[in-house]
Coordinates of C-alpha atoms in Angstrom, one line a residue:
M1 CA 15.3 73.7 -8.8
K2 CA 16.8 70.6 -10.0
T3 CA 16.6 69.1 -6.5
A4 CA 12.9 69.8 -6.4
M5 CA 12.3 68.3 -9.8
M6 CA 14.3 65.1 -8.9
T7 CA 12.2 64.7 -5.8
V8 CA 9.0 64.9 -7.7
M9 CA 10.2 62.3 -10.3
V10 CA 11.2 59.9 -7.6
M11 CA 7.7 60.3 -5.9
V12 CA 6.0 59.7 -9.3
L13 CA 8.0 56.5 -9.8
L14 CA 7.3 55.3 -6.4
A15 CA 3.6 55.9 -6.8
G16 CA 3.6 54.1 -10.1
G17 CA 5.4 51.1 -8.5
L18 CA 2.9 51.0 -5.6
N19 CA 0.0 51.0 -8.0
G20 CA 1.6 48.1 -10.0
E21 CA 2.2 50.2 -13.1
A22 CA 5.9 50.5 -13.3
I23 CA 6.9 47.2 -11.5
A24 CA 5.2 44.2 -13.1
Q25 CA 4.4 41.4 -10.7
A26 CA 4.9 37.7 -11.8
P27 CA 1.7 35.8 -12.6
P28 CA 0.7 32.9 -10.2
V29 CA 2.1 29.5 -10.7
P30 CA -0.3 27.4 -12.9
Y31 CA -2.5 25.1 -11.0
E32 CA -1.2 22.0 -13.0
E33 CA 2.3 22.9 -11.5
Q34 CA 1.2 23.0 -7.9
P35 CA 0.8 20.2 -5.4
Q36 CA -2.7 18.8 -5.8
V37 CA -4.6 17.7 -2.6
L38 CA -6.5 14.5 -3.6
T39 CA -9.9 13.3 -2.5
R40 CA -9.1 9.7 -3.7
G41 CA -6.2 7.4 -3.4
P42 CA -4.5 4.9 -1.0
V43 CA -5.3 5.0 2.7
N44 CA -2.2 5.1 4.8
E45 CA -1.5 1.3 5.6
A46 CA -1.0 2.1 9.2
F47 CA -4.5 3.5 9.4
A48 CA -6.3 0.5 7.9
Q49 CA -5.4 -2.5 5.9
P50 CA -7.3 -5.4 4.3
V51 CA -6.2 -8.8 5.4
N52 CA -4.7 -11.0 2.6
L53 CA -5.7 -14.7 2.8
E54 CA -4.0 -15.5 -0.5
I55 CA -0.4 -14.4 -0.2
Q56 CA 0.9 -12.9 -3.5
A57 CA 3.8 -10.7 -4.7
G58 CA 3.5 -7.0 -4.0
L59 CA 2.9 -4.3 -6.5
I60 CA 5.9 -3.4 -8.6
A61 CA 6.5 0.1 -9.7
P62 CA 9.0 0.7 -12.7
N63 CA 10.8 3.6 -11.1
R64 CA 12.5 4.3 -7.9
P65 CA 10.5 6.3 -5.4
P66 CA 11.7 9.8 -4.7
A67 CA 13.2 11.0 -1.4
D68 CA 10.7 11.2 1.5
I69 CA 8.9 14.5 1.9
E70 CA 9.3 16.5 5.1
E71 CA 5.8 16.9 6.4
V72 CA 5.1 20.0 8.4
L73 CA 2.3 19.3 10.8
P74 CA -0.7 21.7 11.6
A75 CA -1.0 23.1 15.0
Q76 CA -3.9 20.7 15.9
R77 CA -3.5 17.0 16.9
P78 CA -5.7 14.5 18.7
A79 CA -5.3 14.5 22.5
G80 CA -4.2 11.3 24.1
E81 CA -1.1 9.2 24.6
Q82 CA -2.5 6.4 22.6
F83 CA -2.0 8.5 19.4
A84 CA 1.3 8.2 17.6
W85 CA 2.4 10.1 14.5
V86 CA 3.0 7.8 11.4
P87 CA 4.9 9.6 8.6
G88 CA 3.8 9.4 5.0
Y89 CA 5.4 7.5 2.1
W90 CA 5.3 7.2 -1.7
A91 CA 2.7 5.2 -3.4
W92 CA 2.6 4.1 -7.2
D93 CA -0.3 5.4 -9.0
S94 CA -1.0 3.1 -12.0
E95 CA -3.3 5.6 -13.7
R96 CA -0.8 8.5 -13.7
N97 CA 2.2 6.2 -14.2
D98 CA 3.8 8.1 -11.4
Y99 CA 4.2 8.3 -7.7
L100 CA 1.9 10.2 -5.3
W101 CA 2.4 11.0 -1.6
V102 CA 0.3 9.1 0.9
S103 CA 0.3 11.7 3.8
G104 CA 1.0 10.7 7.4
C105 CA -1.7 10.1 10.0
W106 CA -2.2 10.4 13.7
R107 CA -3.0 6.8 14.6
A108 CA -4.3 5.4 17.9
V109 CA -2.0 2.4 18.2
P110 CA -3.8 -1.0 19.0
P111 CA -3.2 -2.1 22.6
D112 CA 0.2 -3.8 23.2
M113 CA 1.1 -3.4 19.5
N114 CA 3.7 -1.5 17.4
W115 CA 3.8 -0.6 13.8
V116 CA 6.5 -2.0 11.4
P117 CA 6.1 0.2 8.3
G118 CA 6.3 -1.0 4.7
Y119 CA 8.9 0.0 2.1
W120 CA 9.9 -0.3 -1.5
S121 CA 12.4 -3.0 -2.2
Q122 CA 14.4 -3.0 -5.4
T123 CA 13.9 -6.2 -7.5
R124 CA 14.3 -7.3 -11.1
G125 CA 11.9 -5.2 -13.1
G126 CA 11.5 -2.4 -10.8
W127 CA 10.6 -1.6 -7.1
Q128 CA 8.3 -3.9 -5.2
W129 CA 6.2 -2.9 -2.3
V130 CA 6.7 -4.8 1.0
A131 CA 3.7 -4.2 3.2
G132 CA 3.8 -3.1 6.8
F133 CA 2.2 -4.9 9.8
W134 CA 1.3 -4.6 13.4
A135 CA 3.5 -6.7 15.8
P136 CA 3.2 -7.4 19.5
I137 CA 5.3 -4.6 21.3
R138 CA 7.0 -7.3 23.5
N139 CA 8.5 -9.1 20.4
T140 CA 12.2 -8.5 20.1
E141 CA 12.7 -10.7 17.1
I142 CA 11.0 -11.4 13.8
D143 CA 10.7 -14.9 12.5
Y144 CA 10.9 -15.4 8.7
L145 CA 9.1 -18.5 7.7
P146 CA 8.7 -20.7 4.7
A147 CA 5.7 -20.0 2.4
P148 CA 2.5 -21.3 4.2
P149 CA 0.2 -23.6 2.3
E150 CA -2.7 -22.2 0.4
L151 CA -5.9 -21.6 2.4
S152 CA -9.1 -23.2 1.4
N153 CA -12.7 -23.2 2.9
V154 CA -12.1 -19.8 4.3
E155 CA -15.8 -18.7 4.2
A156 CA -18.2 -19.3 7.0
P157 CA -19.8 -22.7 7.0
G158 CA -23.3 -21.1 7.4
P159 CA -25.2 -18.4 9.3
P160 CA -23.8 -17.2 12.7
P161 CA -24.9 -19.2 15.7
S162 CA -26.2 -15.9 17.2
A163 CA -26.6 -12.4 16.1
N164 CA -23.5 -11.3 18.2
R165 CA -21.1 -13.5 16.4
I166 CA -18.8 -12.8 13.4
W167 CA -16.7 -15.2 11.4
V168 CA -12.9 -15.3 11.7
P169 CA -11.3 -17.2 8.7
P170 CA -8.8 -20.1 9.3
C171 CA -5.0 -19.6 9.3
W172 CA -1.9 -21.6 9.2
Y173 CA 0.3 -21.6 12.3
W174 CA 4.0 -22.5 12.3
H175 CA 4.2 -25.0 15.2
Q176 CA 6.9 -27.5 16.1
G177 CA 8.6 -27.4 12.7
Q178 CA 5.5 -27.7 10.6
Y179 CA 2.4 -25.7 9.6
V180 CA -0.7 -26.4 11.5
R181 CA -4.1 -25.2 10.2
R182 CA -6.1 -23.3 12.8
P183 CA -9.8 -23.7 11.8
G184 CA -12.0 -20.8 11.4
Y185 CA -14.3 -19.9 14.2
W186 CA -17.1 -17.5 15.4
I187 CA -16.0 -14.8 17.8
A188 CA -18.1 -12.5 19.9
A189 CA -18.4 -9.1 18.3
Q190 CA -17.4 -6.0 20.3
T191 CA -19.0 -2.5 19.7
D192 CA -15.8 -0.5 20.3
W193 CA -13.3 -3.0 18.9
V194 CA -12.5 -4.5 15.5
W195 CA -10.9 -8.0 15.4
V196 CA -8.1 -8.1 12.8
P197 CA -7.4 -11.9 12.0
S198 CA -4.0 -13.5 12.0
H199 CA -2.4 -13.5 8.6
Y200 CA 1.0 -13.5 6.7
V201 CA 3.1 -10.7 5.1
R202 CA 5.4 -11.5 2.3
T203 CA 8.9 -10.1 2.5
P204 CA 12.3 -10.6 0.7
R205 CA 13.6 -12.7 3.5
G206 CA 10.5 -14.9 4.1
Y207 CA 6.9 -14.8 5.4
V208 CA 6.1 -12.9 8.6
F209 CA 3.2 -14.1 10.7
A210 CA 1.2 -11.0 11.8
N211 CA -0.7 -11.8 15.0
G212 CA -4.4 -11.3 15.2
H213 CA -5.3 -8.3 17.5
W214 CA -8.1 -6.0 18.6
D215 CA -8.1 -2.7 16.9
Y216 CA -10.2 0.5 17.2
P217 CA -13.1 1.2 14.8
L218 CA -12.3 3.8 12.1
E219 CA -13.9 6.7 14.0
R220 CA -11.6 6.3 16.9
R221 CA -8.3 5.6 15.0
G222 CA -7.3 9.2 14.7
V223 CA -6.6 11.7 11.9
L224 CA -5.9 10.7 8.3
F225 CA -4.5 13.5 6.1
A226 CA -5.4 13.4 2.4
P227 CA -2.9 12.2 -0.2
V228 CA -1.1 14.7 -2.4
Y229 CA 0.2 14.6 -6.0
F230 CA 3.4 16.5 -6.7
P231 CA 4.3 17.3 -10.4
E232 CA 7.5 15.3 -11.1
H233 CA 9.7 18.3 -11.5
R234 CA 8.9 19.4 -7.9
Y235 CA 10.5 16.4 -6.2
D236 CA 13.5 15.9 -8.6
R237 CA 15.7 17.5 -5.9
S238 CA 16.8 15.6 -2.8
R239 CA 14.1 16.6 -0.4
I240 CA 11.2 19.0 -0.2
S241 CA 8.8 20.0 2.7
Y242 CA 5.1 20.3 2.6
A243 CA 2.6 21.7 5.1
L244 CA -0.3 19.3 5.9
G245 CA -3.8 20.7 6.6
I246 CA -6.6 18.7 4.7
T247 CA -7.9 15.6 6.3
V248 CA -9.9 12.7 5.0
N249 CA -13.5 12.8 6.2
I250 CA -13.6 9.6 8.3
G251 CA -17.4 9.7 8.4
N252 CA -17.6 9.5 4.7
L253 CA -14.6 7.1 4.2
T254 CA -16.8 4.0 4.0
F255 CA -19.1 5.6 1.5
S256 CA -16.5 5.0 -1.3
L257 CA -14.1 2.4 0.2
F258 CA -12.1 -0.1 -2.0
S259 CA -9.5 -2.8 -1.5
R260 CA -6.4 -3.5 -3.4
P261 CA -5.2 -6.8 -1.9
K262 CA -2.1 -7.2 -4.0
Y263 CA -0.9 -3.7 -2.6
S264 CA -2.3 -4.5 0.9
H265 CA -4.0 -1.1 0.9
Y266 CA -7.5 0.4 1.1
Y267 CA -8.4 3.0 -1.5
F268 CA -11.0 5.6 -1.1
G269 CA -12.9 7.9 -3.5
D270 CA -13.8 7.5 -7.1
Y271 CA -12.7 4.0 -8.3
Y272 CA -16.2 3.0 -9.7
D273 CA -15.2 2.6 -13.3
K274 CA -15.1 -1.2 -14.2
S275 CA -11.6 -0.8 -15.6
Y276 CA -10.2 -0.6 -12.1
L277 CA -11.2 -4.2 -11.5
S278 CA -8.6 -5.2 -14.1
I279 CA -5.7 -3.7 -11.9
G280 CA -7.0 -5.3 -8.8
I281 CA -9.0 -2.4 -7.1
F282 CA -12.3 -3.9 -5.9
P283 CA -15.2 -2.5 -3.8
W284 CA -14.7 -3.4 -0.2
F285 CA -17.5 -5.9 -0.1
E286 CA -16.1 -7.9 -2.9
F287 CA -14.1 -10.1 -0.6
E288 CA -17.2 -12.1 0.2
Q289 CA -17.3 -13.4 -3.5
R290 CA -13.5 -13.8 -4.1
H291 CA -12.4 -15.1 -0.6
T292 CA -8.8 -14.1 -1.3
W293 CA -8.8 -11.4 1.3
Y294 CA -10.8 -10.5 4.4
D295 CA -12.2 -7.1 5.3
P296 CA -12.4 -6.6 9.1
I297 CA -13.8 -3.1 8.8
Y298 CA -16.7 -4.3 6.5
V299 CA -17.5 -7.2 8.8
H300 CA -17.6 -5.1 11.9
D301 CA -19.7 -2.3 10.3
R302 CA -22.2 -4.8 8.9
W303 CA -22.6 -6.4 12.4
R304 CA -22.9 -3.1 13.9
H305 CA -25.7 -2.0 11.6
Q306 CA -27.6 -5.2 11.3
K307 CA -29.9 -4.6 14.2
N308 CA -31.3 -1.3 12.7
N309 CA -30.6 -2.1 9.1
P310 CA -30.6 -5.8 8.3
Q311 CA -30.1 -4.9 4.6
W312 CA -27.1 -2.8 5.2
G313 CA -24.8 -4.9 3.0
H314 CA -27.4 -5.0 0.2
H315 CA -27.6 -1.2 0.2
K316 CA -23.9 -0.8 0.0
R317 CA -23.9 -2.9 -3.2
Q318 CA -26.9 -0.9 -4.6
E319 CA -25.1 2.4 -3.9
Y320 CA -21.9 1.2 -5.6
D321 CA -24.0 0.1 -8.7
R322 CA -25.7 3.5 -8.8
R323 CA -22.4 5.3 -8.7
R324 CA -20.8 3.0 -11.3
A325 CA -23.7 3.6 -13.7
D326 CA -24.0 7.4 -13.1
Q327 CA -20.7 9.4 -13.1
T328 CA -22.5 12.5 -11.7
L329 CA -23.1 10.6 -8.4
R330 CA -19.4 9.8 -7.9
P331 CA -17.3 11.9 -5.5
P332 CA -14.8 14.5 -6.7
R333 CA -11.2 13.5 -7.3
T334 CA -9.4 16.6 -6.0
Y335 CA -10.0 19.0 -3.1
R336 CA -10.2 21.8 -5.5
E337 CA -12.9 20.1 -7.5
M338 CA -14.8 19.2 -4.3
E339 CA -14.9 22.8 -3.2
S340 CA -16.2 23.9 -6.6
R341 CA -19.0 21.2 -6.8
V342 CA -20.0 21.5 -3.1
S343 CA -20.3 25.3 -3.3
K344 CA -23.1 24.9 -5.8
M345 CA -25.0 22.2 -3.9
P346 CA -27.7 22.7 -1.3
E347 CA -26.7 21.8 2.3
S348 CA -28.6 18.5 2.2
Q349 CA -26.6 17.1 -0.7
R350 CA -23.2 18.1 0.4
R351 CA -22.5 15.3 2.9
N352 CA -21.8 12.5 0.5
F353 CA -19.4 14.7 -1.5
E354 CA -17.3 16.1 1.2
M355 CA -14.5 13.6 1.2
A356 CA -12.0 15.9 2.9
E357 CA -11.9 19.0 5.0
P358 CA -9.4 21.3 6.9
I359 CA -8.2 20.0 10.3
T360 CA -9.0 23.4 11.8
R361 CA -12.7 22.7 11.0
V362 CA -12.6 19.3 12.3
A363 CA -11.0 20.4 15.6
K364 CA -13.5 23.3 16.1
R365 CA -16.6 21.2 15.3
N366 CA -15.8 18.9 18.3
T367 CA -18.0 16.0 17.0
T368 CA -15.2 13.4 16.8
A369 CA -14.7 10.4 19.2
F370 CA -11.7 12.3 20.7
K371 CA -10.6 15.8 21.6
F372 CA -8.0 18.0 19.9
E373 CA -5.1 19.9 21.5
E374 CA -2.5 22.4 20.3
I375 CA 1.0 21.2 19.5
K376 CA 3.5 23.1 21.6
P377 CA 6.9 24.2 20.1
E378 CA 8.9 21.7 22.2
A379 CA 6.5 18.9 21.2
R380 CA 6.8 19.9 17.5
K381 CA 10.6 19.3 17.7
K382 CA 10.0 15.9 19.3
I383 CA 7.6 14.9 16.4
A384 CA 10.2 15.9 13.9
E385 CA 12.8 13.7 15.6
H386 CA 10.3 10.9 15.8
S387 CA 9.5 11.2 12.1
R388 CA 13.3 10.9 11.3
D389 CA 13.5 7.8 13.7
V390 CA 10.6 6.1 11.8
H391 CA 12.3 6.6 8.4
Q392 CA 15.5 5.3 9.9
F393 CA 13.6 2.2 11.2
V394 CA 12.1 1.7 7.7
Q395 CA 15.7 1.8 6.3
E396 CA 16.8 -0.7 8.9
R397 CA 14.0 -3.1 8.0
S398 CA 14.8 -2.9 4.4
Q399 CA 18.5 -3.7 5.1
W400 CA 17.9 -6.8 7.4
E401 CA 15.3 -8.2 5.0
T402 CA 17.0 -7.7 1.7
K403 CA 20.4 -8.9 3.0
G404 CA 18.9 -12.0 4.4
D405 CA 17.2 -13.0 1.2
K406 CA 15.9 -16.6 1.6
S407 CA 14.2 -16.9 -1.8
I408 CA 15.0 -20.5 -2.4
K409 CA 15.2 -21.8 1.2
T410 CA 11.8 -20.5 2.2
G411 CA 9.9 -22.0 -0.7
R412 CA 7.0 -24.3 -0.1
A413 CA 8.3 -27.7 1.1
D414 CA 6.6 -30.3 -1.0
V415 CA 7.0 -28.2 -4.2
A416 CA 10.2 -28.5 -6.2
Q417 CA 12.2 -25.4 -6.5
P418 CA 13.6 -24.5 -9.9
Q419 CA 17.3 -24.9 -10.4
K420 CA 17.7 -21.6 -12.1
P421 CA 15.1 -19.2 -10.9
E422 CA 14.3 -16.3 -13.2
R423 CA 14.5 -13.8 -10.4
K424 CA 15.6 -13.7 -6.8
D425 CA 12.4 -13.4 -4.8
I426 CA 10.2 -15.2 -2.4
P427 CA 8.1 -17.8 -4.3
P428 CA 4.4 -17.4 -3.9
P429 CA 2.2 -20.0 -2.3
V430 CA 1.4 -22.8 -4.6
K431 CA -2.3 -23.4 -5.2
R432 CA -3.6 -26.9 -4.6
Q433 CA -6.3 -28.1 -6.9
K434 CA -8.9 -30.7 -6.6
P435 CA -8.5 -34.0 -8.6
G436 CA -9.7 -33.7 -12.1
M437 CA -9.2 -29.9 -12.2
K438 CA -7.1 -28.7 -15.2
T439 CA -4.3 -26.3 -14.6
T440 CA -4.7 -23.0 -16.5
E441 CA -2.2 -20.4 -17.1
P442 CA -3.2 -17.0 -15.7
S443 CA -3.9 -14.4 -18.5
K444 CA -2.1 -11.1 -18.5
P445 CA -4.3 -8.1 -17.6
E446 CA -4.8 -5.7 -20.5
P447 CA -3.4 -2.1 -20.0
V448 CA -5.8 0.3 -18.4
R449 CA -7.2 2.9 -20.8
S450 CA -9.4 6.0 -20.2
I451 CA -9.9 5.2 -16.5
G452 CA -12.8 6.9 -15.1
G453 CA -14.2 7.9 -18.5
R454 CA -17.2 6.6 -20.5
E455 CA -15.0 5.0 -22.9
A456 CA -13.4 2.9 -20.4
Q457 CA -13.4 -0.9 -21.3
D458 CA -14.9 -3.5 -19.1
R459 CA -12.0 -5.9 -18.4
S460 CA -13.5 -7.4 -15.3
R461 CA -15.0 -10.4 -17.2
E462 CA -12.5 -12.9 -15.7
K463 CA -13.1 -16.5 -14.7
Q464 CA -13.9 -16.8 -11.1
P465 CA -11.9 -19.5 -9.3
V466 CA -13.7 -22.6 -8.4
L467 CA -14.3 -22.5 -4.6
P468 CA -14.6 -25.6 -2.4
E469 CA -17.9 -26.3 -0.7
P470 CA -18.2 -24.9 2.9
Q471 CA -17.6 -27.6 5.5
K472 CA -19.8 -27.9 8.5
Q473 CA -17.1 -29.1 10.8
E474 CA -13.4 -28.6 9.8
K475 CA -10.8 -31.0 11.1
A476 CA -7.3 -30.0 11.8
S477 CA -4.6 -30.6 9.2
T478 CA -0.9 -30.3 9.1
H479 CA 1.6 -29.6 6.4
Q480 CA 5.2 -30.9 6.6
V481 CA 7.9 -28.6 5.6
V482 CA 11.4 -29.8 5.0
Q483 CA 13.5 -26.9 6.3
N484 CA 15.7 -25.8 9.2
Q485 CA 14.5 -23.6 12.0
P486 CA 12.9 -20.4 11.1
D487 CA 15.2 -17.4 10.3
K488 CA 15.2 -15.0 13.1
V489 CA 16.3 -11.4 13.3
K490 CA 16.5 -9.3 16.5
I491 CA 14.9 -5.9 16.1
R492 CA 14.3 -2.8 18.2
T493 CA 10.9 -1.6 19.1
S494 CA 9.3 0.4 16.5
P495 CA 9.0 4.1 17.1
V496 CA 5.3 3.9 16.4
A497 CA 4.0 2.5 19.6
G498 CA 1.3 4.1 21.8
K499 CA 0.1 3.8 25.2
P500 CA -3.3 2.7 26.7
D501 CA -6.4 4.9 25.9
K502 CA -7.2 6.7 29.2
S503 CA -10.5 8.0 27.8
L504 CA -11.8 4.4 28.1
G505 CA -11.6 4.7 31.9
R506 CA -11.7 1.3 33.6
K507 CA -12.8 -0.4 30.4
K508 CA -10.1 -2.8 29.1
N509 CA -9.7 -4.0 25.6
P510 CA -11.0 -7.5 25.0
T511 CA -8.7 -10.4 25.6
Q512 CA -7.2 -12.6 23.0
P513 CA -9.9 -15.2 21.7
T514 CA -9.4 -18.6 23.4
E515 CA -9.7 -20.2 19.9
E516 CA -6.3 -18.8 19.0
Q517 CA -4.3 -20.5 21.8
K518 CA -6.6 -23.5 22.4
N519 CA -6.8 -24.6 18.8
L520 CA -3.1 -24.1 18.2
K521 CA -2.2 -26.3 21.2
E522 CA -4.8 -29.0 20.3
K523 CA -3.9 -29.0 16.6
G524 CA -0.2 -29.2 17.3
N525 CA -0.8 -32.2 19.5
E526 CA -3.0 -33.7 16.9
G527 CA -0.4 -33.0 14.2
Q528 CA 2.3 -34.7 16.3
N529 CA -0.1 -37.8 16.7
Q530 CA -0.5 -37.8 13.0
R531 CA 3.2 -37.9 12.5
D532 CA 3.6 -40.6 15.1
N533 CA 1.0 -42.7 13.4
Q534 CA 2.6 -42.2 10.0
N535 CA 5.9 -43.3 11.3
K536 CA 4.3 -46.4 12.9
N537 CA 2.6 -47.3 9.6
E538 CA 5.8 -46.9 7.7
N539 CA 7.8 -49.1 10.1
K540 CA 5.1 -51.8 9.9
K541 CA 5.2 -51.7 6.1
E542 CA 9.1 -51.9 6.2
E543 CA 8.9 -55.0 8.6
K544 CA 6.2 -56.6 6.3
D545 CA 8.4 -56.1 3.2
R546 CA 11.3 -57.7 5.1
G547 CA 9.1 -60.8 5.8
R548 CA 8.8 -60.2 9.5
P549 CA 5.6 -61.0 11.4

């Protein structure tokens, strides 16, 4: 009898546990404590970068970045040997006053190039971002140069000579112990290729010349995963892992694209409030007014649309003004908010708000410029090893650049260096001013408040720099630099290096513009002639002072 009663009691308890009455289940983790997939934020610098024409110190974060996150890739990936996996990294979010994770991306590597990733370098006052750059894959050394002179007259001298030409800004080249200015020129635009002009990257060891190269348009560059914000307590341990799955909608990326030149990053999403201008986040078309950076994607897209839509650039500005004035037109900031808003919209209105979507949906839709394939288990192991190798390469770069700090030796030549610098860092390029212009101290930007809200202050009323008049015909100029040979460092090839795109068939990528090599040679010879003439004039003056005929 007792045995029968015990059996009944056990059955009752089990039944209650199964129904959730006796065994209470823990409530779900609050949304605020979970990782938040964002539909705004920095674009992975390997996927796209604005080109800085005015070299400046990188963004400084007050805190040390956390340990890198181990990214777990989804089963789908773009098919093709030209695609390489670029792991993510931490980015400083000025609005949150905290780090967020810039997720990795599948990137179609530009032909004959390899990616040198950026990193955070410890400096006085915090951690400074050192930008990544594309380098020729054949290079086994990196040259660290003195600060190049400031660029002027970077805008086009007038309208293009033909509808098929786009403007390439000038650039300083290091040639035979001096800087030689390569004038700007008009280049023949290519439908399937974007020309990224030559420029310089500032590092703790010196300035690196980033070669101009042909790159893929955005729709052919690969898969860009959405950034993620992790609550601080979730990454206070040494290392965590996160499964990627939400991608940025590349088709909508240029609808809300911004540039932050000081950080060498593009931003996407809702950065329409005027207060973002005070921290250096500008709409991508603003480079045409400020002339301190160049946007190769905007220039290429404008050329590509000009035949069917001559007012394309004007429409982009109008759309920006509309969204800045009306917050309801701005895209959502998180993936969760996007799903909630889109579910209440008719199909015709959803397109401009869908800033991100699952990679499974993208792969099934089969409307991208490339196909997808499944990642096999053996390939997944190789990708994990590849990610570790990339992180190791970043550490190696950080070591060889910070140990070889040339902060004083690589300063601009004809500018006196202070005897007691306040901080060990590479000095920025010194601006040259026209005669009669007064030197003004830059004002400190006000702290950002209520970003994105109606009460945000308009701090964008800053004085625009006085720009020189465009020149119809630019003559070559040289800039003497009193310094030894450039500092060289031997490096290994970056793990982020792809192979040719077989989907192009027999089509080859365009060759290097002749203006790059031709002008460099001519200007180098002209610069040598200028030095020779200068020496002759000095000798004649000395002989005249000595009373010789």
